[in-house]
Amino acid sequence: MITIRTENPQDYEAIRELNNEAFGMENEANLIEAIRNSTYFIKELSLVAETNKKEIVGHILFSKVTIETVNGPIVSLALAPMAVKLKFQNKGIGSSLVKEGLQVSGKLGYTSVIVLGHPSFYPKFGFVPAVSKGIRPPFNVSDDVFMVYEVKEHALENVNGIVKYPDAFSNV
């Protein structure tokens, strides 16, 4: 059985190892630590998937970003990174992490989530190409991989802007 819960300091090393294994490099683990030590970190939105043997097999992080518009910045969330241990992939753990994160995001009052991810995975949760909502990335990327989810219906109506990521993301 897998439990989704908020991370705690005892999980930090397991989260680092998990991300290093999943991505084959330290960039994502370093990103998590940089965000964790910044004002963009939201403790309730750093979630782990834990087995009944207390093994951390998945992690997801949502952190604050802004959408820069002509009317000023709009607070949003970035879903990045998400990792699941290789031997636990394709068992619904990633989906459980995304669903729980989106639910917690809404409870905390956030209205939208941005993701740069697989176009075959995220749409099943309601993510759509961000360009369809007037949201653009700050870098060159295909429209189908830069997506947004409205936690609150119509949250991005009449919004037109560019996502601004914290500096920590520039090293990924």
PDB file of C-alpha atoms in Angstrom:
ATOM      1  CA  MET A   1       0.000   0.000   0.000  1.00  0.00           C
ATOM      2  CA  ILE A   2       1.207   3.511  -0.855  1.00  0.00           C
ATOM      3  CA  THR A   3       0.539   6.554   1.319  1.00  0.00           C
ATOM      4  CA  ILE A   4       0.846  10.114   0.017  1.00  0.00           C
ATOM      5  CA  ARG A   5       1.949  12.578   2.689  1.00  0.00           C
ATOM      6  CA  THR A   6       3.824  15.836   3.189  1.00  0.00           C
ATOM      7  CA  GLU A   7       7.604  15.494   3.276  1.00  0.00           C
ATOM      8  CA  ASN A   8       9.505  15.954   6.518  1.00  0.00           C
ATOM      9  CA  PRO A   9      13.218  16.647   7.106  1.00  0.00           C
ATOM     10  CA  GLN A  10      13.930  12.937   7.631  1.00  0.00           C
ATOM     11  CA  ASP A  11      12.879  12.379   3.986  1.00  0.00           C
ATOM     12  CA  TYR A  12      15.333  14.844   2.410  1.00  0.00           C
ATOM     13  CA  GLU A  13      18.115  12.363   1.648  1.00  0.00           C
ATOM     14  CA  ALA A  14      15.695   9.752   0.253  1.00  0.00           C
ATOM     15  CA  ILE A  15      14.098  12.445  -1.942  1.00  0.00           C
ATOM     16  CA  ARG A  16      17.540  13.461  -3.225  1.00  0.00           C
ATOM     17  CA  GLU A  17      18.481   9.848  -4.047  1.00  0.00           C
ATOM     18  CA  LEU A  18      15.110   9.208  -5.691  1.00  0.00           C
ATOM     19  CA  ASN A  19      15.456  12.226  -7.990  1.00  0.00           C
ATOM     20  CA  ASN A  20      19.071  11.398  -8.839  1.00  0.00           C
ATOM     21  CA  GLU A  21      18.001   7.866  -9.820  1.00  0.00           C
ATOM     22  CA  ALA A  22      14.947   8.973 -11.794  1.00  0.00           C
ATOM     23  CA  PHE A  23      16.679  11.756 -13.726  1.00  0.00           C
ATOM     24  CA  GLY A  24      20.209  10.330 -13.877  1.00  0.00           C
ATOM     25  CA  MET A  25      21.728  13.592 -12.642  1.00  0.00           C
ATOM     26  CA  GLU A  26      21.632  15.923  -9.642  1.00  0.00           C
ATOM     27  CA  ASN A  27      19.943  18.946 -11.252  1.00  0.00           C
ATOM     28  CA  GLU A  28      16.432  18.149 -10.023  1.00  0.00           C
ATOM     29  CA  ALA A  29      17.618  17.244  -6.516  1.00  0.00           C
ATOM     30  CA  ASN A  30      19.532  20.528  -6.390  1.00  0.00           C
ATOM     31  CA  LEU A  31      16.417  22.362  -7.615  1.00  0.00           C
ATOM     32  CA  ILE A  32      14.355  20.854  -4.789  1.00  0.00           C
ATOM     33  CA  GLU A  33      16.904  21.966  -2.193  1.00  0.00           C
ATOM     34  CA  ALA A  34      17.132  25.466  -3.671  1.00  0.00           C
ATOM     35  CA  ILE A  35      13.347  25.860  -3.664  1.00  0.00           C
ATOM     36  CA  ARG A  36      13.073  24.370  -0.182  1.00  0.00           C
ATOM     37  CA  ASN A  37      15.401  27.149   1.017  1.00  0.00           C
ATOM     38  CA  SER A  38      13.497  29.944  -0.730  1.00  0.00           C
ATOM     39  CA  THR A  39      10.309  31.959  -0.340  1.00  0.00           C
ATOM     40  CA  TYR A  40       8.798  29.975  -3.242  1.00  0.00           C
ATOM     41  CA  PHE A  41       8.579  26.803  -1.139  1.00  0.00           C
ATOM     42  CA  ILE A  42       5.195  25.623   0.157  1.00  0.00           C
ATOM     43  CA  LYS A  43       5.688  22.882   2.755  1.00  0.00           C
ATOM     44  CA  GLU A  44       2.243  21.367   2.191  1.00  0.00           C
ATOM     45  CA  LEU A  45       3.008  20.926  -1.510  1.00  0.00           C
ATOM     46  CA  SER A  46       6.172  18.851  -1.248  1.00  0.00           C
ATOM     47  CA  LEU A  47       4.647  15.387  -1.160  1.00  0.00           C
ATOM     48  CA  VAL A  48       6.102  11.899  -0.936  1.00  0.00           C
ATOM     49  CA  ALA A  49       4.728   8.477  -1.800  1.00  0.00           C
ATOM     50  CA  GLU A  50       5.672   6.023   0.932  1.00  0.00           C
ATOM     51  CA  THR A  51       5.275   2.240   1.081  1.00  0.00           C
ATOM     52  CA  ASN A  52       3.963   0.462   4.168  1.00  0.00           C
ATOM     53  CA  LYS A  53       7.639  -0.397   4.822  1.00  0.00           C
ATOM     54  CA  LYS A  54       8.365   3.360   5.066  1.00  0.00           C
ATOM     55  CA  GLU A  55      10.298   3.456   1.779  1.00  0.00           C
ATOM     56  CA  ILE A  56      10.020   6.727  -0.170  1.00  0.00           C
ATOM     57  CA  VAL A  57       9.182   5.691  -3.741  1.00  0.00           C
ATOM     58  CA  GLY A  58       7.850   8.957  -5.175  1.00  0.00           C
ATOM     59  CA  HIS A  59       8.057  12.715  -4.728  1.00  0.00           C
ATOM     60  CA  ILE A  60       6.360  15.758  -6.235  1.00  0.00           C
ATOM     61  CA  LEU A  61       6.985  19.443  -5.650  1.00  0.00           C
ATOM     62  CA  PHE A  62       4.717  22.388  -6.389  1.00  0.00           C
ATOM     63  CA  SER A  63       6.244  25.832  -5.834  1.00  0.00           C
ATOM     64  CA  LYS A  64       5.259  29.441  -6.419  1.00  0.00           C
ATOM     65  CA  VAL A  65       5.775  31.104  -9.791  1.00  0.00           C
ATOM     66  CA  THR A  66       4.194  34.176 -11.326  1.00  0.00           C
ATOM     67  CA  ILE A  67       2.518  34.877 -14.613  1.00  0.00           C
ATOM     68  CA  GLU A  68       3.707  38.324 -15.680  1.00  0.00           C
ATOM     69  CA  THR A  69       0.864  40.267 -17.331  1.00  0.00           C
ATOM     70  CA  VAL A  70       0.323  43.880 -18.387  1.00  0.00           C
ATOM     71  CA  ASN A  71      -1.893  44.234 -15.301  1.00  0.00           C
ATOM     72  CA  GLY A  72       0.768  42.894 -12.938  1.00  0.00           C
ATOM     73  CA  PRO A  73       1.878  39.469 -11.738  1.00  0.00           C
ATOM     74  CA  ILE A  74      -0.540  36.633 -11.039  1.00  0.00           C
ATOM     75  CA  VAL A  75       0.559  33.956  -8.565  1.00  0.00           C
ATOM     76  CA  SER A  76       0.527  30.412  -9.894  1.00  0.00           C
ATOM     77  CA  LEU A  77       2.286  27.149  -9.091  1.00  0.00           C
ATOM     78  CA  ALA A  78       4.898  25.149 -10.975  1.00  0.00           C
ATOM     79  CA  LEU A  79       4.741  21.371 -10.774  1.00  0.00           C
ATOM     80  CA  ALA A  80       8.406  20.389 -10.901  1.00  0.00           C
ATOM     81  CA  PRO A  81       9.966  18.020 -10.409  1.00  0.00           C
ATOM     82  CA  MET A  82       8.079  14.771 -10.002  1.00  0.00           C
ATOM     83  CA  ALA A  83       9.898  11.454  -9.690  1.00  0.00           C
ATOM     84  CA  VAL A  84       8.962   7.840  -9.022  1.00  0.00           C
ATOM     85  CA  LYS A  85      11.492   5.061  -8.333  1.00  0.00           C
ATOM     86  CA  LEU A  86      12.068   3.046 -11.474  1.00  0.00           C
ATOM     87  CA  LYS A  87      10.790  -0.266 -10.075  1.00  0.00           C
ATOM     88  CA  PHE A  88       7.590   1.466  -8.884  1.00  0.00           C
ATOM     89  CA  GLN A  89       6.764   3.251 -12.146  1.00  0.00           C
ATOM     90  CA  ASN A  90       3.559   2.498 -14.079  1.00  0.00           C
ATOM     91  CA  LYS A  91       1.723   1.569 -10.881  1.00  0.00           C
ATOM     92  CA  GLY A  92      -0.301   4.793 -10.477  1.00  0.00           C
ATOM     93  CA  ILE A  93       2.047   6.436  -7.964  1.00  0.00           C
ATOM     94  CA  GLY A  94       2.784   9.446 -10.168  1.00  0.00           C
ATOM     95  CA  SER A  95      -0.932   9.885 -10.816  1.00  0.00           C
ATOM     96  CA  SER A  96      -1.674   9.723  -7.086  1.00  0.00           C
ATOM     97  CA  LEU A  97       0.979  12.370  -6.397  1.00  0.00           C
ATOM     98  CA  VAL A  98      -0.428  14.691  -9.081  1.00  0.00           C
ATOM     99  CA  LYS A  99      -4.034  14.258  -7.902  1.00  0.00           C
ATOM    100  CA  GLU A 100      -3.154  14.873  -4.254  1.00  0.00           C
ATOM    101  CA  GLY A 101      -1.018  17.886  -5.155  1.00  0.00           C
ATOM    102  CA  LEU A 102      -3.799  19.451  -7.216  1.00  0.00           C
ATOM    103  CA  GLN A 103      -6.284  18.854  -4.402  1.00  0.00           C
ATOM    104  CA  VAL A 104      -3.991  20.419  -1.779  1.00  0.00           C
ATOM    105  CA  SER A 105      -3.287  23.339  -4.146  1.00  0.00           C
ATOM    106  CA  GLY A 106      -6.988  24.127  -4.236  1.00  0.00           C
ATOM    107  CA  LYS A 107      -7.370  23.825  -0.468  1.00  0.00           C
ATOM    108  CA  LEU A 108      -4.533  26.325  -0.046  1.00  0.00           C
ATOM    109  CA  GLY A 109      -6.248  28.790  -2.387  1.00  0.00           C
ATOM    110  CA  TYR A 110      -4.012  28.491  -5.436  1.00  0.00           C
ATOM    111  CA  THR A 111      -5.860  28.831  -8.724  1.00  0.00           C
ATOM    112  CA  SER A 112      -3.548  27.411 -11.400  1.00  0.00           C
ATOM    113  CA  VAL A 113      -0.611  25.055 -11.945  1.00  0.00           C
ATOM    114  CA  ILE A 114       2.002  25.180 -14.726  1.00  0.00           C
ATOM    115  CA  VAL A 115       3.917  22.088 -15.870  1.00  0.00           C
ATOM    116  CA  LEU A 116       6.554  21.348 -18.467  1.00  0.00           C
ATOM    117  CA  GLY A 117       5.952  17.661 -18.998  1.00  0.00           C
ATOM    118  CA  HIS A 118       4.865  14.685 -21.046  1.00  0.00           C
ATOM    119  CA  PRO A 119       1.895  15.562 -23.291  1.00  0.00           C
ATOM    120  CA  SER A 120       0.516  12.030 -22.941  1.00  0.00           C
ATOM    121  CA  PHE A 121       0.532  12.075 -19.112  1.00  0.00           C
ATOM    122  CA  TYR A 122      -0.672  15.420 -17.761  1.00  0.00           C
ATOM    123  CA  PRO A 123      -3.780  15.988 -19.931  1.00  0.00           C
ATOM    124  CA  LYS A 124      -5.548  13.103 -18.165  1.00  0.00           C
ATOM    125  CA  PHE A 125      -5.658  15.326 -15.056  1.00  0.00           C
ATOM    126  CA  GLY A 126      -7.087  18.286 -16.963  1.00  0.00           C
ATOM    127  CA  PHE A 127      -3.874  20.015 -18.049  1.00  0.00           C
ATOM    128  CA  VAL A 128      -4.153  21.812 -21.396  1.00  0.00           C
ATOM    129  CA  PRO A 129      -1.567  23.592 -23.541  1.00  0.00           C
ATOM    130  CA  ALA A 130      -0.850  26.847 -21.708  1.00  0.00           C
ATOM    131  CA  VAL A 131      -0.958  28.797 -24.954  1.00  0.00           C
ATOM    132  CA  SER A 132      -4.702  27.992 -25.140  1.00  0.00           C
ATOM    133  CA  LYS A 133      -5.130  30.055 -21.954  1.00  0.00           C
ATOM    134  CA  GLY A 134      -2.871  32.911 -23.070  1.00  0.00           C
ATOM    135  CA  ILE A 135       0.089  31.708 -20.994  1.00  0.00           C
ATOM    136  CA  ARG A 136       3.542  31.470 -22.558  1.00  0.00           C
ATOM    137  CA  PRO A 137       6.851  30.024 -21.342  1.00  0.00           C
ATOM    138  CA  PRO A 138       9.930  32.203 -20.843  1.00  0.00           C
ATOM    139  CA  PHE A 139      11.917  29.845 -23.084  1.00  0.00           C
ATOM    140  CA  ASN A 140      11.524  28.117 -26.426  1.00  0.00           C
ATOM    141  CA  VAL A 141       9.523  24.910 -26.051  1.00  0.00           C
ATOM    142  CA  SER A 142       6.817  23.037 -27.943  1.00  0.00           C
ATOM    143  CA  ASP A 143       3.245  24.095 -27.065  1.00  0.00           C
ATOM    144  CA  ASP A 144       2.184  20.517 -26.288  1.00  0.00           C
ATOM    145  CA  VAL A 145       4.657  20.087 -23.396  1.00  0.00           C
ATOM    146  CA  PHE A 146       4.053  23.447 -21.661  1.00  0.00           C
ATOM    147  CA  MET A 147       0.699  23.021 -19.952  1.00  0.00           C
ATOM    148  CA  VAL A 148      -1.548  24.609 -17.370  1.00  0.00           C
ATOM    149  CA  TYR A 149      -4.299  23.357 -15.065  1.00  0.00           C
ATOM    150  CA  GLU A 150      -6.974  25.634 -13.658  1.00  0.00           C
ATOM    151  CA  VAL A 151      -7.439  24.579 -10.037  1.00  0.00           C
ATOM    152  CA  LYS A 152     -10.244  27.139  -9.872  1.00  0.00           C
ATOM    153  CA  GLU A 153     -12.485  27.123 -12.917  1.00  0.00           C
ATOM    154  CA  HIS A 154     -11.972  30.165 -15.188  1.00  0.00           C
ATOM    155  CA  ALA A 155      -8.987  31.301 -13.089  1.00  0.00           C
ATOM    156  CA  LEU A 156      -7.051  32.198 -16.224  1.00  0.00           C
ATOM    157  CA  GLU A 157      -9.886  33.807 -18.144  1.00  0.00           C
ATOM    158  CA  ASN A 158      -8.610  36.984 -19.839  1.00  0.00           C
ATOM    159  CA  VAL A 159      -5.082  36.335 -18.561  1.00  0.00           C
ATOM    160  CA  ASN A 160      -2.310  36.867 -21.068  1.00  0.00           C
ATOM    161  CA  GLY A 161       1.268  36.602 -19.898  1.00  0.00           C
ATOM    162  CA  ILE A 162       4.626  34.908 -19.553  1.00  0.00           C
ATOM    163  CA  VAL A 163       5.526  32.571 -16.687  1.00  0.00           C
ATOM    164  CA  LYS A 164       8.380  33.787 -14.507  1.00  0.00           C
ATOM    165  CA  TYR A 165      10.217  31.003 -12.703  1.00  0.00           C
ATOM    166  CA  PRO A 166      12.402  31.523  -9.619  1.00  0.00           C
ATOM    167  CA  ASP A 167      16.143  31.729 -10.324  1.00  0.00           C
ATOM    168  CA  ALA A 168      16.576  28.189  -8.933  1.00  0.00           C
ATOM    169  CA  PHE A 169      15.020  26.827 -12.135  1.00  0.00           C
ATOM    170  CA  SER A 170      17.756  28.296 -14.323  1.00  0.00           C
ATOM    171  CA  ASN A 171      20.137  25.490 -13.301  1.00  0.00           C
ATOM    172  CA  VAL A 172      17.859  22.675 -14.494  1.00  0.00           C
TER     173      VAL A 172
END
